[in-house]
PDB file of C-alpha atoms and ligand atoms in Angstrom:
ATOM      1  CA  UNK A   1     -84.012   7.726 -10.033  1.00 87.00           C
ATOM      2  CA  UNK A   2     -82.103   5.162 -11.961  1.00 93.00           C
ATOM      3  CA  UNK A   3     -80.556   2.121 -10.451  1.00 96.00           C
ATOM      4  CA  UNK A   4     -78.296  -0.882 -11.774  1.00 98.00           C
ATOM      5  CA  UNK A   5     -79.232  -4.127 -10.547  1.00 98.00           C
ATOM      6  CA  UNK A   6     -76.326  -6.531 -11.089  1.00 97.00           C
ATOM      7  CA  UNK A   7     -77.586 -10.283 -10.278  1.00 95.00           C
ATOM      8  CA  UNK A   8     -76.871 -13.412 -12.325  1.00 94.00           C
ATOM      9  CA  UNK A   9     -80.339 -15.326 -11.265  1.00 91.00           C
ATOM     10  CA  UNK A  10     -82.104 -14.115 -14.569  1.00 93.00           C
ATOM     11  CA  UNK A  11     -85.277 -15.007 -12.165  1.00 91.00           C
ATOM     12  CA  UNK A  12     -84.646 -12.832  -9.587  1.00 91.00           C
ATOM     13  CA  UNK A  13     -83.139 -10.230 -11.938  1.00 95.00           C
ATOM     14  CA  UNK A  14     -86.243  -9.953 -13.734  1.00 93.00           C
ATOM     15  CA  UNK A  15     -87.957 -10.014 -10.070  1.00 92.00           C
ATOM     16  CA  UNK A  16     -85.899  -6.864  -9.110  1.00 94.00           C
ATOM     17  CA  UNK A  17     -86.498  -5.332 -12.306  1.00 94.00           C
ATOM     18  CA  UNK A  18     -90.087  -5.659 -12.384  1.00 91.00           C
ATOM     19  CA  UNK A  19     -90.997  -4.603  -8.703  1.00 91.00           C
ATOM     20  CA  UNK A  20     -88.674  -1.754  -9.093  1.00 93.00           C
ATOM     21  CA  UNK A  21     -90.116  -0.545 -11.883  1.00 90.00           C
ATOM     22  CA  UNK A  22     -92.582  -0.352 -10.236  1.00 86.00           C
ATOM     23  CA  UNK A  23     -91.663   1.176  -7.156  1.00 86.00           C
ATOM     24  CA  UNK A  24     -91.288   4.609  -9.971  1.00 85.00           C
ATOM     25  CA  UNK A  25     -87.229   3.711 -10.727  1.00 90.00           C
ATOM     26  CA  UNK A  26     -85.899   3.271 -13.608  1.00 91.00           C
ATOM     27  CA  UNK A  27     -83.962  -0.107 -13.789  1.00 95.00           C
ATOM     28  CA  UNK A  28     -80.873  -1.275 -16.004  1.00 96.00           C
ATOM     29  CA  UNK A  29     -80.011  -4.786 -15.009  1.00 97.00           C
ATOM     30  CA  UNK A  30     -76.683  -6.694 -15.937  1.00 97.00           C
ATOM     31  CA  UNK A  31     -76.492 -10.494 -15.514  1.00 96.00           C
ATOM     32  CA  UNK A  32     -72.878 -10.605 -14.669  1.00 96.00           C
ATOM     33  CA  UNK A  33     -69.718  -8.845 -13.155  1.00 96.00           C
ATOM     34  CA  UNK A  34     -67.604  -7.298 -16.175  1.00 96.00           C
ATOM     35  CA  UNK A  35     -71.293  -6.300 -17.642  1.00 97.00           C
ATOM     36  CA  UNK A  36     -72.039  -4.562 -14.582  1.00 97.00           C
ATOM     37  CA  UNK A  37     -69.145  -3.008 -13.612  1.00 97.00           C
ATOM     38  CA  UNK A  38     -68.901  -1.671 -16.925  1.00 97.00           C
ATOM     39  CA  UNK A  39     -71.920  -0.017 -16.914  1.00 97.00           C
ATOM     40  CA  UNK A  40     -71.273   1.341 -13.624  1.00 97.00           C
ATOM     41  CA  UNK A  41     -69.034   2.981 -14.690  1.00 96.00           C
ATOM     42  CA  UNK A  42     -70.650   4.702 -17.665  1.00 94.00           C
ATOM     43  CA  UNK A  43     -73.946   5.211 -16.336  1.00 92.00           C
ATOM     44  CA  UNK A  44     -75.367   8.069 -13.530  1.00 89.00           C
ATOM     45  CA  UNK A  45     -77.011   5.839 -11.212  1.00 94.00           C
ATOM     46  CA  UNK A  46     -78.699   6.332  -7.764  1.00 94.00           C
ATOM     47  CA  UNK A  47     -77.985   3.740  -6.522  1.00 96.00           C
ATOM     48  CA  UNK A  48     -76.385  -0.243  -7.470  1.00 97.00           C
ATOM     49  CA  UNK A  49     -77.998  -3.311  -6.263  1.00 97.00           C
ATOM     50  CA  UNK A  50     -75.447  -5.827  -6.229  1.00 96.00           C
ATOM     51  CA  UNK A  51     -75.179  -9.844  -6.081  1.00 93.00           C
ATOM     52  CA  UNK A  52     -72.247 -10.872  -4.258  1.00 89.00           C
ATOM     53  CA  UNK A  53     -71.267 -14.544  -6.196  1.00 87.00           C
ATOM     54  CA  UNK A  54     -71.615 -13.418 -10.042  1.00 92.00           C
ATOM     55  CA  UNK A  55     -69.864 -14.893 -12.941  1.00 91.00           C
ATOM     56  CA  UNK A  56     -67.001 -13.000 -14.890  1.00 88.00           C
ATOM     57  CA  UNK A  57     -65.793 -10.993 -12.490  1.00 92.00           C
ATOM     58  CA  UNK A  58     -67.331 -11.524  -8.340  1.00 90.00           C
ATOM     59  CA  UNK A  59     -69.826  -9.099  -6.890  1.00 92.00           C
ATOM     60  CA  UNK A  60     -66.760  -7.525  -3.806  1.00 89.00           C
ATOM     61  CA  UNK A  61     -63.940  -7.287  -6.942  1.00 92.00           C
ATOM     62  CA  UNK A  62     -66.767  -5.257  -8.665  1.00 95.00           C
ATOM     63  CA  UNK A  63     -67.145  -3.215  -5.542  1.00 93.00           C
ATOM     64  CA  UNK A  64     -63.541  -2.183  -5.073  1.00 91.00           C
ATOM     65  CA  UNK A  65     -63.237  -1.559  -9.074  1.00 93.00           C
ATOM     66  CA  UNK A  66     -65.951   0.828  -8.502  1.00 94.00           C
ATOM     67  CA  UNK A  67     -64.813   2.434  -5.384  1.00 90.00           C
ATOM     68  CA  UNK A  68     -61.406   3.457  -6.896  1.00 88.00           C
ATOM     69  CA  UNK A  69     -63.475   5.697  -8.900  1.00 90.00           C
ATOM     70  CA  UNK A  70     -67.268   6.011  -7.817  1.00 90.00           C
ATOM     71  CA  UNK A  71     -69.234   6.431  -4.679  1.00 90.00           C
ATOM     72  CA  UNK A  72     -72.781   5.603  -6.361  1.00 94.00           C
ATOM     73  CA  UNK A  73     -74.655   3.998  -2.606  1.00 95.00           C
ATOM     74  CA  UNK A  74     -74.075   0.031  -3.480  1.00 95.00           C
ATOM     75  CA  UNK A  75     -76.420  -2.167  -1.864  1.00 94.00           C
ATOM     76  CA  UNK A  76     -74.884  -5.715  -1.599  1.00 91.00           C
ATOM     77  CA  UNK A  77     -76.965  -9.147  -2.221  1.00 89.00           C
ATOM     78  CA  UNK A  78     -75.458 -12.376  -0.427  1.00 80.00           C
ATOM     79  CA  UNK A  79     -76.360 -15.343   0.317  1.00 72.00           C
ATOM     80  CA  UNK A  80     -74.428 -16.073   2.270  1.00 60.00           C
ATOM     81  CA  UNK A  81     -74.797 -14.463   6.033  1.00 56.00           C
ATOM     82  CA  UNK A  82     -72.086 -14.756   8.505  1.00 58.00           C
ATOM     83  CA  UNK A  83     -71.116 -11.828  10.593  1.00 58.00           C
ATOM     84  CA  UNK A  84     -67.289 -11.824   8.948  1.00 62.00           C
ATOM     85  CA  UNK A  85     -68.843 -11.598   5.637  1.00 63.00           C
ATOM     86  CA  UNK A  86     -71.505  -8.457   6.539  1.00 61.00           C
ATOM     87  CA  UNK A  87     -68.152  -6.932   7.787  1.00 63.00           C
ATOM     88  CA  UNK A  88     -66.272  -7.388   4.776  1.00 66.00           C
ATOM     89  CA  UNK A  89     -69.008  -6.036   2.279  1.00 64.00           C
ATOM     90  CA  UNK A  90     -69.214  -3.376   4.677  1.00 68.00           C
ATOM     91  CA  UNK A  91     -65.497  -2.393   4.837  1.00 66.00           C
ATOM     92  CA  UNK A  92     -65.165  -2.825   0.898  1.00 70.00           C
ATOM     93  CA  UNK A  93     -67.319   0.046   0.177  1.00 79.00           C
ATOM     94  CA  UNK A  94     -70.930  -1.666   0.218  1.00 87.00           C
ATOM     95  CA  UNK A  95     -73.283   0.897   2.324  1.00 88.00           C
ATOM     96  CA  UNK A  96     -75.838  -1.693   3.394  1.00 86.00           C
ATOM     97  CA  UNK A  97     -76.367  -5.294   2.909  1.00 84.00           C
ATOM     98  CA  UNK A  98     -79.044  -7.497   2.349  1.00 84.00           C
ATOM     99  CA  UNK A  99     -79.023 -11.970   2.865  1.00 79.00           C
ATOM    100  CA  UNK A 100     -81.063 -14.028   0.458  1.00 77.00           C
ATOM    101  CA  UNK A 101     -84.294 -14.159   0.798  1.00 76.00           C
ATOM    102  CA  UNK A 102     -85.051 -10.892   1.073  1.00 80.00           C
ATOM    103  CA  UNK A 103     -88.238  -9.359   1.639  1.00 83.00           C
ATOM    104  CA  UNK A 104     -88.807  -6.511  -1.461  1.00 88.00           C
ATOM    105  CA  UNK A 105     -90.229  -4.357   0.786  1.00 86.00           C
ATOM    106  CA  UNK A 106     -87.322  -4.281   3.321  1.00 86.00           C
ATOM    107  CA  UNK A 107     -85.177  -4.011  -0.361  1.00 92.00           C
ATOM    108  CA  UNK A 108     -86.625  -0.683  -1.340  1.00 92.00           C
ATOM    109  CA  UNK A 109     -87.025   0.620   2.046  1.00 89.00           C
ATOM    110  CA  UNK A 110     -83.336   0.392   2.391  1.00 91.00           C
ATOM    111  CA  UNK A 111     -82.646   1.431  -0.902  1.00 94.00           C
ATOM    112  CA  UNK A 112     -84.479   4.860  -0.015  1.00 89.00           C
ATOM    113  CA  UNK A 113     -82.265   4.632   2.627  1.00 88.00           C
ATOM    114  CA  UNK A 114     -78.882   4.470   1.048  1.00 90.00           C
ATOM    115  CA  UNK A 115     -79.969   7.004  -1.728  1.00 87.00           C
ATOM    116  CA  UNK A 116     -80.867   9.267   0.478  1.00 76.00           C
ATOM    117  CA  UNK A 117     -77.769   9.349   2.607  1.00 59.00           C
ATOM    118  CA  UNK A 118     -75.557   8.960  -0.120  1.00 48.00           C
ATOM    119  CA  UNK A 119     -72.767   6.781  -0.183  1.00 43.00           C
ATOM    120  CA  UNK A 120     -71.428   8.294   3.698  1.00 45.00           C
ATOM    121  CA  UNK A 121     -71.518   5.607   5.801  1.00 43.00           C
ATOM    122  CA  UNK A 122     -70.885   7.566   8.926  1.00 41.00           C
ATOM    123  CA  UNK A 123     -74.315   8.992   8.753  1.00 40.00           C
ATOM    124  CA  UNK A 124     -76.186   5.791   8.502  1.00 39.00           C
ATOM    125  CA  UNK A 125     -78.004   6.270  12.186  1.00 40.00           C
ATOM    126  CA  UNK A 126     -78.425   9.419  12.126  1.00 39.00           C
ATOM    127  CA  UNK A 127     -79.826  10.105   8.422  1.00 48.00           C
ATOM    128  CA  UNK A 128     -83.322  11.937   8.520  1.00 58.00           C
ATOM    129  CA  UNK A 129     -85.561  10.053   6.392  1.00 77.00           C
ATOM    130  CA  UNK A 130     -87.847  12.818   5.980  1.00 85.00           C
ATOM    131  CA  UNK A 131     -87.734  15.800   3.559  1.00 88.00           C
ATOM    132  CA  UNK A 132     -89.497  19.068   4.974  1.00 93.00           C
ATOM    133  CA  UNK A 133     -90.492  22.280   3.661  1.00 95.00           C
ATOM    134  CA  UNK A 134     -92.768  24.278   4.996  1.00 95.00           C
ATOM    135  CA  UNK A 135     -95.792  22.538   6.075  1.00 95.00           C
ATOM    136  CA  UNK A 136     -94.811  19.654   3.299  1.00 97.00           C
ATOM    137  CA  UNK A 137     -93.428  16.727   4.046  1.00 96.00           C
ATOM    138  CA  UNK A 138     -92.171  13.623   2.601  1.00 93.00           C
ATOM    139  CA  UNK A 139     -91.233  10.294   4.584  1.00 89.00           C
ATOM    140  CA  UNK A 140     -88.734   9.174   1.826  1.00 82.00           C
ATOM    141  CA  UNK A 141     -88.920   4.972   3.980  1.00 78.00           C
ATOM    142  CA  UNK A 142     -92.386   5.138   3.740  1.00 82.00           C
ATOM    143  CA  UNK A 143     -93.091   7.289   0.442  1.00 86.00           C
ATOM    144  CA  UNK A 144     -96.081   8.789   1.934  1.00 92.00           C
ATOM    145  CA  UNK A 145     -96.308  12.446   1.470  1.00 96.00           C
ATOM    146  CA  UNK A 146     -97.939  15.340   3.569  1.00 97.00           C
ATOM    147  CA  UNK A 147     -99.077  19.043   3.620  1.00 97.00           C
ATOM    148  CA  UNK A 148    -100.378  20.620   6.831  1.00 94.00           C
ATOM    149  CA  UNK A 149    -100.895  16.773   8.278  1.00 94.00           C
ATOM    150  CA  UNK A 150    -103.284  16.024   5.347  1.00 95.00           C
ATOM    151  CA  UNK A 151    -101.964  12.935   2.979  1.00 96.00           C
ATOM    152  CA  UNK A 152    -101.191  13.848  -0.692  1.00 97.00           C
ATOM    153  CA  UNK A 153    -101.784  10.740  -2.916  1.00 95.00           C
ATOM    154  CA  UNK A 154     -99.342  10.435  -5.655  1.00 94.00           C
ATOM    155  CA  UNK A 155     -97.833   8.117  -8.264  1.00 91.00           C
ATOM    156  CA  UNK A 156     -94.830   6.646  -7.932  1.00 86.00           C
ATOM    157  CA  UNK A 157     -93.628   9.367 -10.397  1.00 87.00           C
ATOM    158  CA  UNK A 158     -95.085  12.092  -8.871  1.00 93.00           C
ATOM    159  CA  UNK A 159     -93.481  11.002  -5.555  1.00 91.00           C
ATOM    160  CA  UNK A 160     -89.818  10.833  -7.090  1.00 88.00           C
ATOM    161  CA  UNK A 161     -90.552  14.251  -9.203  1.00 93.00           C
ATOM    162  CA  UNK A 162     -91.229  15.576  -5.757  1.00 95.00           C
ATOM    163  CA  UNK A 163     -88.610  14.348  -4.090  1.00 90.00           C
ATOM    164  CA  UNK A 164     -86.108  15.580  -6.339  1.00 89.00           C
ATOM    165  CA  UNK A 165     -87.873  19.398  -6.292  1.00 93.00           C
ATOM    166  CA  UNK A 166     -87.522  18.774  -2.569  1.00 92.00           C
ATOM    167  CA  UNK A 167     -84.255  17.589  -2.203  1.00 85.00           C
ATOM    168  CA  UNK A 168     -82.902  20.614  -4.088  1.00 87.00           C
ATOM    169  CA  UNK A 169     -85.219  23.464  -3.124  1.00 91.00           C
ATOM    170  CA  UNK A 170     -84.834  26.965  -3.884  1.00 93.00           C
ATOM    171  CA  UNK A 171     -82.952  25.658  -7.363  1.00 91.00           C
ATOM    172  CA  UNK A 172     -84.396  26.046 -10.666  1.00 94.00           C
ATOM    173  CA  UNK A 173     -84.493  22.550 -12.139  1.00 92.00           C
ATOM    174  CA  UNK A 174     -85.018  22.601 -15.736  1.00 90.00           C
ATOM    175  CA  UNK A 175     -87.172  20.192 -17.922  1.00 89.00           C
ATOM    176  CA  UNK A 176     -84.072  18.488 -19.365  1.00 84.00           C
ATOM    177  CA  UNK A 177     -82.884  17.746 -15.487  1.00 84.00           C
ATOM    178  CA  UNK A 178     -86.575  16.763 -14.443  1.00 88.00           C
ATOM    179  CA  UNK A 179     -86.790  14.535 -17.745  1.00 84.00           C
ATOM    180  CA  UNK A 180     -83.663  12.498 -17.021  1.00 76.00           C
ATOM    181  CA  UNK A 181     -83.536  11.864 -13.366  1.00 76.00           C
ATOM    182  CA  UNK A 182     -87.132  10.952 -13.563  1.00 82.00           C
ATOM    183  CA  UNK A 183     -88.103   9.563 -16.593  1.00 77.00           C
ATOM    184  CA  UNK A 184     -84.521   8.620 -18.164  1.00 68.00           C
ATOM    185  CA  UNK A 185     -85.131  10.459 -20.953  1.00 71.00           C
ATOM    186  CA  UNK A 186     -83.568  12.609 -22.960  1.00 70.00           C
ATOM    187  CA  UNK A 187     -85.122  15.871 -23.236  1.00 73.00           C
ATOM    188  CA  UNK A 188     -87.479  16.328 -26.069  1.00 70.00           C
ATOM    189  CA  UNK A 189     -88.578  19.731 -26.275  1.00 66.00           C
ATOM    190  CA  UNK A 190     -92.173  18.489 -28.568  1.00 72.00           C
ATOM    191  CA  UNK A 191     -93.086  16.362 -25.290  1.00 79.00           C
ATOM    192  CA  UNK A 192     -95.348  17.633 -22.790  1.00 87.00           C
ATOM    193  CA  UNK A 193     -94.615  14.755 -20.627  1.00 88.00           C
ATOM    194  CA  UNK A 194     -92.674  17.073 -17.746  1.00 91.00           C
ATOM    195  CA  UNK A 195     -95.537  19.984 -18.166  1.00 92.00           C
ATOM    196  CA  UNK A 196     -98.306  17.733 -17.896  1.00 94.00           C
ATOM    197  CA  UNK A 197     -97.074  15.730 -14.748  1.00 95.00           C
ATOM    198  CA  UNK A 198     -95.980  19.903 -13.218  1.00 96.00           C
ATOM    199  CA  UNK A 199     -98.916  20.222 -13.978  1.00 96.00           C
ATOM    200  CA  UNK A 200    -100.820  16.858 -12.051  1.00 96.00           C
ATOM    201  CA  UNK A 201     -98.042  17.609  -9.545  1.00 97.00           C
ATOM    202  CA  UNK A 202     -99.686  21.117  -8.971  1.00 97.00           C
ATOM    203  CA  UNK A 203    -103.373  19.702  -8.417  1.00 97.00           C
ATOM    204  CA  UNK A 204    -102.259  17.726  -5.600  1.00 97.00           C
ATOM    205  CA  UNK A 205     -99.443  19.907  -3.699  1.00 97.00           C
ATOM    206  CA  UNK A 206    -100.826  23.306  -4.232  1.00 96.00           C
ATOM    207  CA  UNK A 207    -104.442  24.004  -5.328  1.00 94.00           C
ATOM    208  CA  UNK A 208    -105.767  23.019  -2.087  1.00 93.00           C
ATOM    209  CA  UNK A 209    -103.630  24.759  -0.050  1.00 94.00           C
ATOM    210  CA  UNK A 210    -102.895  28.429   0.905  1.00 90.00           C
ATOM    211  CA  UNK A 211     -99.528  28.943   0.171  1.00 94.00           C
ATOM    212  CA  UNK A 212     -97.851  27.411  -3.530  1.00 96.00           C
ATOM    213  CA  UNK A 213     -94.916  26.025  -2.989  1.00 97.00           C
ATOM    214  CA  UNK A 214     -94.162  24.446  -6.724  1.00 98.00           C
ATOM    215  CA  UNK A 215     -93.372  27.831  -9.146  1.00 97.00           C
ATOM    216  CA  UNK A 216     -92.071  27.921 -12.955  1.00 97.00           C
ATOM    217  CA  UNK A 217     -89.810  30.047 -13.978  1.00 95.00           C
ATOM    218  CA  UNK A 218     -90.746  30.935 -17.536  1.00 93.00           C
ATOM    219  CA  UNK A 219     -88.147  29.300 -20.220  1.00 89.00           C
ATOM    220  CA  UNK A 220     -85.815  28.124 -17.211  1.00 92.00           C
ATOM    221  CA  UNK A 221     -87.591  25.435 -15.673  1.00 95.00           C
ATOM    222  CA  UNK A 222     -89.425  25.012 -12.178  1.00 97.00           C
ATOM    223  CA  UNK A 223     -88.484  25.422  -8.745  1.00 97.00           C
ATOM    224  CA  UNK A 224     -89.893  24.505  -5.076  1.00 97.00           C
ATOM    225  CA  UNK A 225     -90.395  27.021  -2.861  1.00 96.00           C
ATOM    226  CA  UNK A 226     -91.618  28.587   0.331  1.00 95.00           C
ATOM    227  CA  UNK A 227     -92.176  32.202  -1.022  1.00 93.00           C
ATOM    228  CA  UNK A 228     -94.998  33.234   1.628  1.00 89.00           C
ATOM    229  CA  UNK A 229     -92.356  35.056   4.002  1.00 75.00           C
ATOM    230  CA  UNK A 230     -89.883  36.574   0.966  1.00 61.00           C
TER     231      UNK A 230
HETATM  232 CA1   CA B 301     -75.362 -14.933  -7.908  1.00 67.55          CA
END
Protein backbone atom coordinates (compact mmCIF):
# COMPACT_ATOMS: atom_id res chain seq x y z
CA UNK A 1 0.00 0.00 0.00
CA UNK A 2 1.27 3.44 -0.70
CA UNK A 3 1.10 6.27 1.72
CA UNK A 4 2.05 10.14 1.65
CA UNK A 5 3.71 11.34 4.60
CA UNK A 6 3.49 15.15 4.67
CA UNK A 7 5.86 16.52 7.64
CA UNK A 8 8.25 19.48 7.46
CA UNK A 9 10.86 17.99 10.24
CA UNK A 10 13.17 16.52 7.40
CA UNK A 11 14.29 14.33 10.65
CA UNK A 12 11.27 12.88 11.41
CA UNK A 13 10.24 12.73 7.74
CA UNK A 14 13.04 10.61 6.97
CA UNK A 15 12.09 8.70 10.40
CA UNK A 16 8.56 7.97 8.97
CA UNK A 17 9.90 7.14 5.74
CA UNK A 18 12.37 4.74 6.80
CA UNK A 19 10.31 2.68 9.44
CA UNK A 20 7.53 2.60 7.01
CA UNK A 21 9.34 1.28 4.50
CA UNK A 22 9.86 -0.97 6.38
CA UNK A 23 6.73 -1.87 7.81
CA UNK A 24 6.21 -3.31 3.62
CA UNK A 25 4.58 0.40 2.41
CA UNK A 26 5.60 2.20 -0.03
CA UNK A 27 6.31 5.86 1.11
CA UNK A 28 6.25 9.31 -0.88
CA UNK A 29 7.05 12.05 1.56
CA UNK A 30 6.52 15.91 0.94
CA UNK A 31 8.22 18.45 3.24
CA UNK A 32 5.54 21.01 3.03
CA UNK A 33 1.76 21.90 2.48
CA UNK A 34 1.29 23.01 -1.33
CA UNK A 35 3.88 19.93 -2.06
CA UNK A 36 1.69 17.66 -0.32
CA UNK A 37 -1.50 18.59 -1.12
CA UNK A 38 -0.52 18.52 -4.57
CA UNK A 39 0.47 15.22 -4.64
CA UNK A 40 -2.52 14.19 -2.88
CA UNK A 41 -4.21 14.96 -5.19
CA UNK A 42 -2.46 13.22 -8.08
CA UNK A 43 -1.42 10.21 -6.41
CA UNK A 44 -3.64 6.77 -5.28
CA UNK A 45 -2.71 6.59 -1.80
CA UNK A 46 -3.85 4.38 1.17
CA UNK A 47 -3.59 6.36 3.35
CA UNK A 48 -1.90 10.31 4.27
CA UNK A 49 0.09 10.91 7.30
CA UNK A 50 -0.17 14.41 7.98
CA UNK A 51 1.76 17.21 10.16
CA UNK A 52 -0.55 19.68 11.40
CA UNK A 53 1.91 23.17 11.52
CA UNK A 54 3.68 22.90 7.92
CA UNK A 55 5.00 25.70 5.90
CA UNK A 56 3.28 26.93 2.57
CA UNK A 57 0.09 26.05 3.12
CA UNK A 58 -0.99 24.48 7.16
CA UNK A 59 -1.55 20.80 7.70
CA UNK A 60 -6.05 21.43 8.54
CA UNK A 61 -6.19 23.94 5.15
CA UNK A 62 -4.55 20.87 3.43
CA UNK A 63 -7.17 18.66 4.96
CA UNK A 64 -10.25 20.54 3.84
CA UNK A 65 -8.54 21.11 0.21
CA UNK A 66 -8.45 17.46 0.12
CA UNK A 67 -11.78 16.65 1.48
CA UNK A 68 -13.62 18.77 -1.17
CA UNK A 69 -12.41 16.17 -3.43
CA UNK A 70 -10.81 12.98 -1.72
CA UNK A 71 -11.56 10.67 1.10
CA UNK A 72 -7.95 8.93 1.12
CA UNK A 73 -8.01 7.89 5.49
CA UNK A 74 -5.74 11.07 6.74
CA UNK A 75 -3.98 10.48 9.82
CA UNK A 76 -3.18 13.88 11.51
CA UNK A 77 0.34 14.71 13.37
CA UNK A 78 0.13 17.59 16.13
CA UNK A 79 1.89 18.72 18.54
CA UNK A 80 -0.02 20.25 19.99
CA UNK A 81 -2.77 18.21 22.27
CA UNK A 82 -5.70 19.92 23.70
CA UNK A 83 -9.06 18.33 23.58
CA UNK A 84 -10.54 21.44 21.24
CA UNK A 85 -7.83 20.78 18.86
CA UNK A 86 -8.37 16.61 18.63
CA UNK A 87 -12.00 17.83 17.94
CA UNK A 88 -11.24 20.08 15.26
CA UNK A 89 -8.86 17.66 13.25
CA UNK A 90 -11.51 15.32 13.83
CA UNK A 91 -14.46 17.37 12.46
CA UNK A 92 -12.23 18.64 9.43
CA UNK A 93 -12.03 15.32 7.89
CA UNK A 94 -8.86 13.79 9.79
CA UNK A 95 -9.96 9.99 10.75
CA UNK A 96 -7.55 9.61 13.66
CA UNK A 97 -5.00 11.66 15.31
CA UNK A 98 -1.82 11.25 16.73
CA UNK A 99 0.30 14.09 19.51
CA UNK A 100 4.04 14.39 19.20
CA UNK A 101 5.95 12.04 20.39
CA UNK A 102 4.50 9.30 19.09
CA UNK A 103 5.35 5.86 19.57
CA UNK A 104 5.91 4.16 15.71
CA UNK A 105 4.37 1.29 16.76
CA UNK A 106 1.09 2.89 18.00
CA UNK A 107 1.66 4.98 14.32
CA UNK A 108 1.32 1.93 12.15
CA UNK A 109 -1.04 0.15 14.30
CA UNK A 110 -3.42 2.94 13.72
CA UNK A 111 -2.57 3.39 10.34
CA UNK A 112 -3.77 -0.36 9.72
CA UNK A 113 -6.52 0.91 11.38
CA UNK A 114 -7.67 3.79 9.31
CA UNK A 115 -6.80 1.87 6.01
CA UNK A 116 -8.70 -0.69 6.83
CA UNK A 117 -11.88 1.13 7.69
CA UNK A 118 -11.52 3.52 5.11
CA UNK A 119 -12.06 7.00 5.48
CA UNK A 120 -15.89 6.26 7.45
CA UNK A 121 -15.56 7.55 10.59
CA UNK A 122 -18.77 6.14 11.91
CA UNK A 123 -17.29 2.73 11.92
CA UNK A 124 -14.25 3.50 13.90
CA UNK A 125 -15.43 1.15 17.10
CA UNK A 126 -16.84 -1.20 15.50
CA UNK A 127 -14.26 -1.98 12.52
CA UNK A 128 -13.11 -5.75 12.55
CA UNK A 129 -9.49 -5.76 12.42
CA UNK A 130 -9.33 -9.17 11.23
CA UNK A 131 -9.65 -10.57 7.67
CA UNK A 132 -11.11 -14.27 7.54
CA UNK A 133 -11.49 -16.85 5.05
CA UNK A 134 -11.89 -20.07 5.66
CA UNK A 135 -9.66 -21.36 8.25
CA UNK A 136 -7.16 -18.23 7.28
CA UNK A 137 -6.86 -15.45 9.07
CA UNK A 138 -5.16 -12.22 9.22
CA UNK A 139 -5.06 -9.74 12.33
CA UNK A 140 -4.47 -6.65 10.04
CA UNK A 141 -3.29 -4.45 14.05
CA UNK A 142 -1.07 -7.05 14.68
CA UNK A 143 0.06 -8.35 11.07
CA UNK A 144 0.28 -11.81 12.27
CA UNK A 145 -1.29 -14.27 10.02
CA UNK A 146 -3.01 -17.76 10.61
CA UNK A 147 -4.33 -21.02 8.99
CA UNK A 148 -6.17 -23.61 11.09
CA UNK A 149 -4.58 -21.75 14.43
CA UNK A 150 -1.03 -22.46 13.09
CA UNK A 151 1.14 -19.02 12.47
CA UNK A 152 2.22 -18.36 8.82
CA UNK A 153 5.52 -16.34 8.83
CA UNK A 154 5.69 -13.84 6.14
CA UNK A 155 7.46 -10.72 4.87
CA UNK A 156 6.19 -7.62 5.12
CA UNK A 157 5.34 -8.05 1.37
CA UNK A 158 3.93 -11.19 1.55
CA UNK A 159 1.65 -9.93 4.37
CA UNK A 160 0.31 -6.84 2.26
CA UNK A 161 0.10 -9.21 -1.06
CA UNK A 162 -2.12 -11.23 1.20
CA UNK A 163 -4.03 -8.82 2.50
CA UNK A 164 -5.01 -7.37 -0.63
CA UNK A 165 -5.99 -11.16 -2.14
CA UNK A 166 -7.96 -11.20 1.09
CA UNK A 167 -9.57 -8.10 1.16
CA UNK A 168 -11.00 -8.73 -2.32
CA UNK A 169 -11.63 -12.47 -2.44
CA UNK A 170 -13.34 -14.33 -5.01
CA UNK A 171 -11.87 -11.44 -7.62
CA UNK A 172 -9.32 -12.13 -10.11
CA UNK A 173 -6.54 -9.64 -9.42
CA UNK A 174 -4.22 -9.38 -12.21
CA UNK A 175 -0.34 -8.97 -12.13
CA UNK A 176 -0.56 -5.31 -13.21
CA UNK A 177 -3.07 -4.69 -10.00
CA UNK A 178 -0.81 -6.95 -7.66
CA UNK A 179 2.38 -5.03 -9.09
CA UNK A 180 1.12 -1.54 -8.25
CA UNK A 181 -0.67 -1.72 -5.00
CA UNK A 182 2.19 -3.73 -3.73
CA UNK A 183 5.25 -2.96 -5.18
CA UNK A 184 4.39 0.58 -6.89
CA UNK A 185 5.34 -0.54 -9.96
CA UNK A 186 4.33 -0.42 -13.12
CA UNK A 187 3.69 -3.64 -14.66
CA UNK A 188 6.51 -5.13 -16.57
CA UNK A 189 5.47 -8.12 -18.25
CA UNK A 190 9.68 -9.51 -18.49
CA UNK A 191 9.57 -9.41 -14.48
CA UNK A 192 8.90 -12.37 -12.54
CA UNK A 193 8.78 -10.36 -9.47
CA UNK A 194 4.69 -11.00 -8.88
CA UNK A 195 5.15 -14.92 -10.01
CA UNK A 196 7.95 -15.53 -7.87
CA UNK A 197 6.50 -13.91 -4.59
CA UNK A 198 2.70 -16.13 -5.86
CA UNK A 199 4.79 -18.34 -5.86
CA UNK A 200 6.73 -17.91 -2.03
CA UNK A 201 3.17 -16.83 -1.14
CA UNK A 202 1.98 -20.44 -2.10
CA UNK A 203 4.75 -22.32 0.07
CA UNK A 204 3.54 -20.75 3.09
CA UNK A 205 -0.47 -20.47 2.73
CA UNK A 206 -1.14 -23.60 0.87
CA UNK A 207 1.36 -26.50 0.57
CA UNK A 208 0.91 -27.44 4.05
CA UNK A 209 -2.52 -27.40 4.21
CA UNK A 210 -5.50 -29.44 2.84
CA UNK A 211 -7.48 -27.17 1.09
CA UNK A 212 -5.62 -24.24 -1.53
CA UNK A 213 -7.02 -21.28 -1.13
CA UNK A 214 -4.54 -18.99 -3.51
CA UNK A 215 -5.51 -20.16 -7.46
CA UNK A 216 -4.24 -18.55 -10.92
CA UNK A 217 -6.23 -18.09 -13.47
CA UNK A 218 -4.13 -18.68 -16.56
CA UNK A 219 -3.37 -15.20 -18.54
CA UNK A 220 -5.89 -13.29 -16.11
CA UNK A 221 -4.18 -13.13 -12.98
CA UNK A 222 -4.76 -14.85 -9.45
CA UNK A 223 -7.50 -15.08 -7.15
CA UNK A 224 -8.17 -16.21 -3.34
CA UNK A 225 -10.46 -18.64 -2.75
CA UNK A 226 -12.33 -21.16 -0.68
CA UNK A 227 -13.18 -23.68 -3.54
CA UNK A 228 -13.45 -26.92 -1.20
CA UNK A 229 -17.43 -26.63 -0.95
CA UNK A 230 -18.10 -25.23 -4.86
CA1 LIG B 1 5.65 20.74 11.43
Amino acid sequence: MKLLVVEDEVKLAEYLRKGLTGEGFVVDVAHNGLEGLHLAMEGDYGAIVLDRMLPGLDGMALLSALRSKKGTPVLMLTAVGGVEDRVGGLQSGADDYLVKPFAFSELVARLHVITKRGSNTNEYHSEATTLNLADLELDLVRRKATRDGQPLVLTAKEFNLLTLLLRRQGEVLSRATLAEQVWDMNFDSGTNVIEVAIRRLRTKLDVPFDCPLLHTERGMGYVLEDRSTV
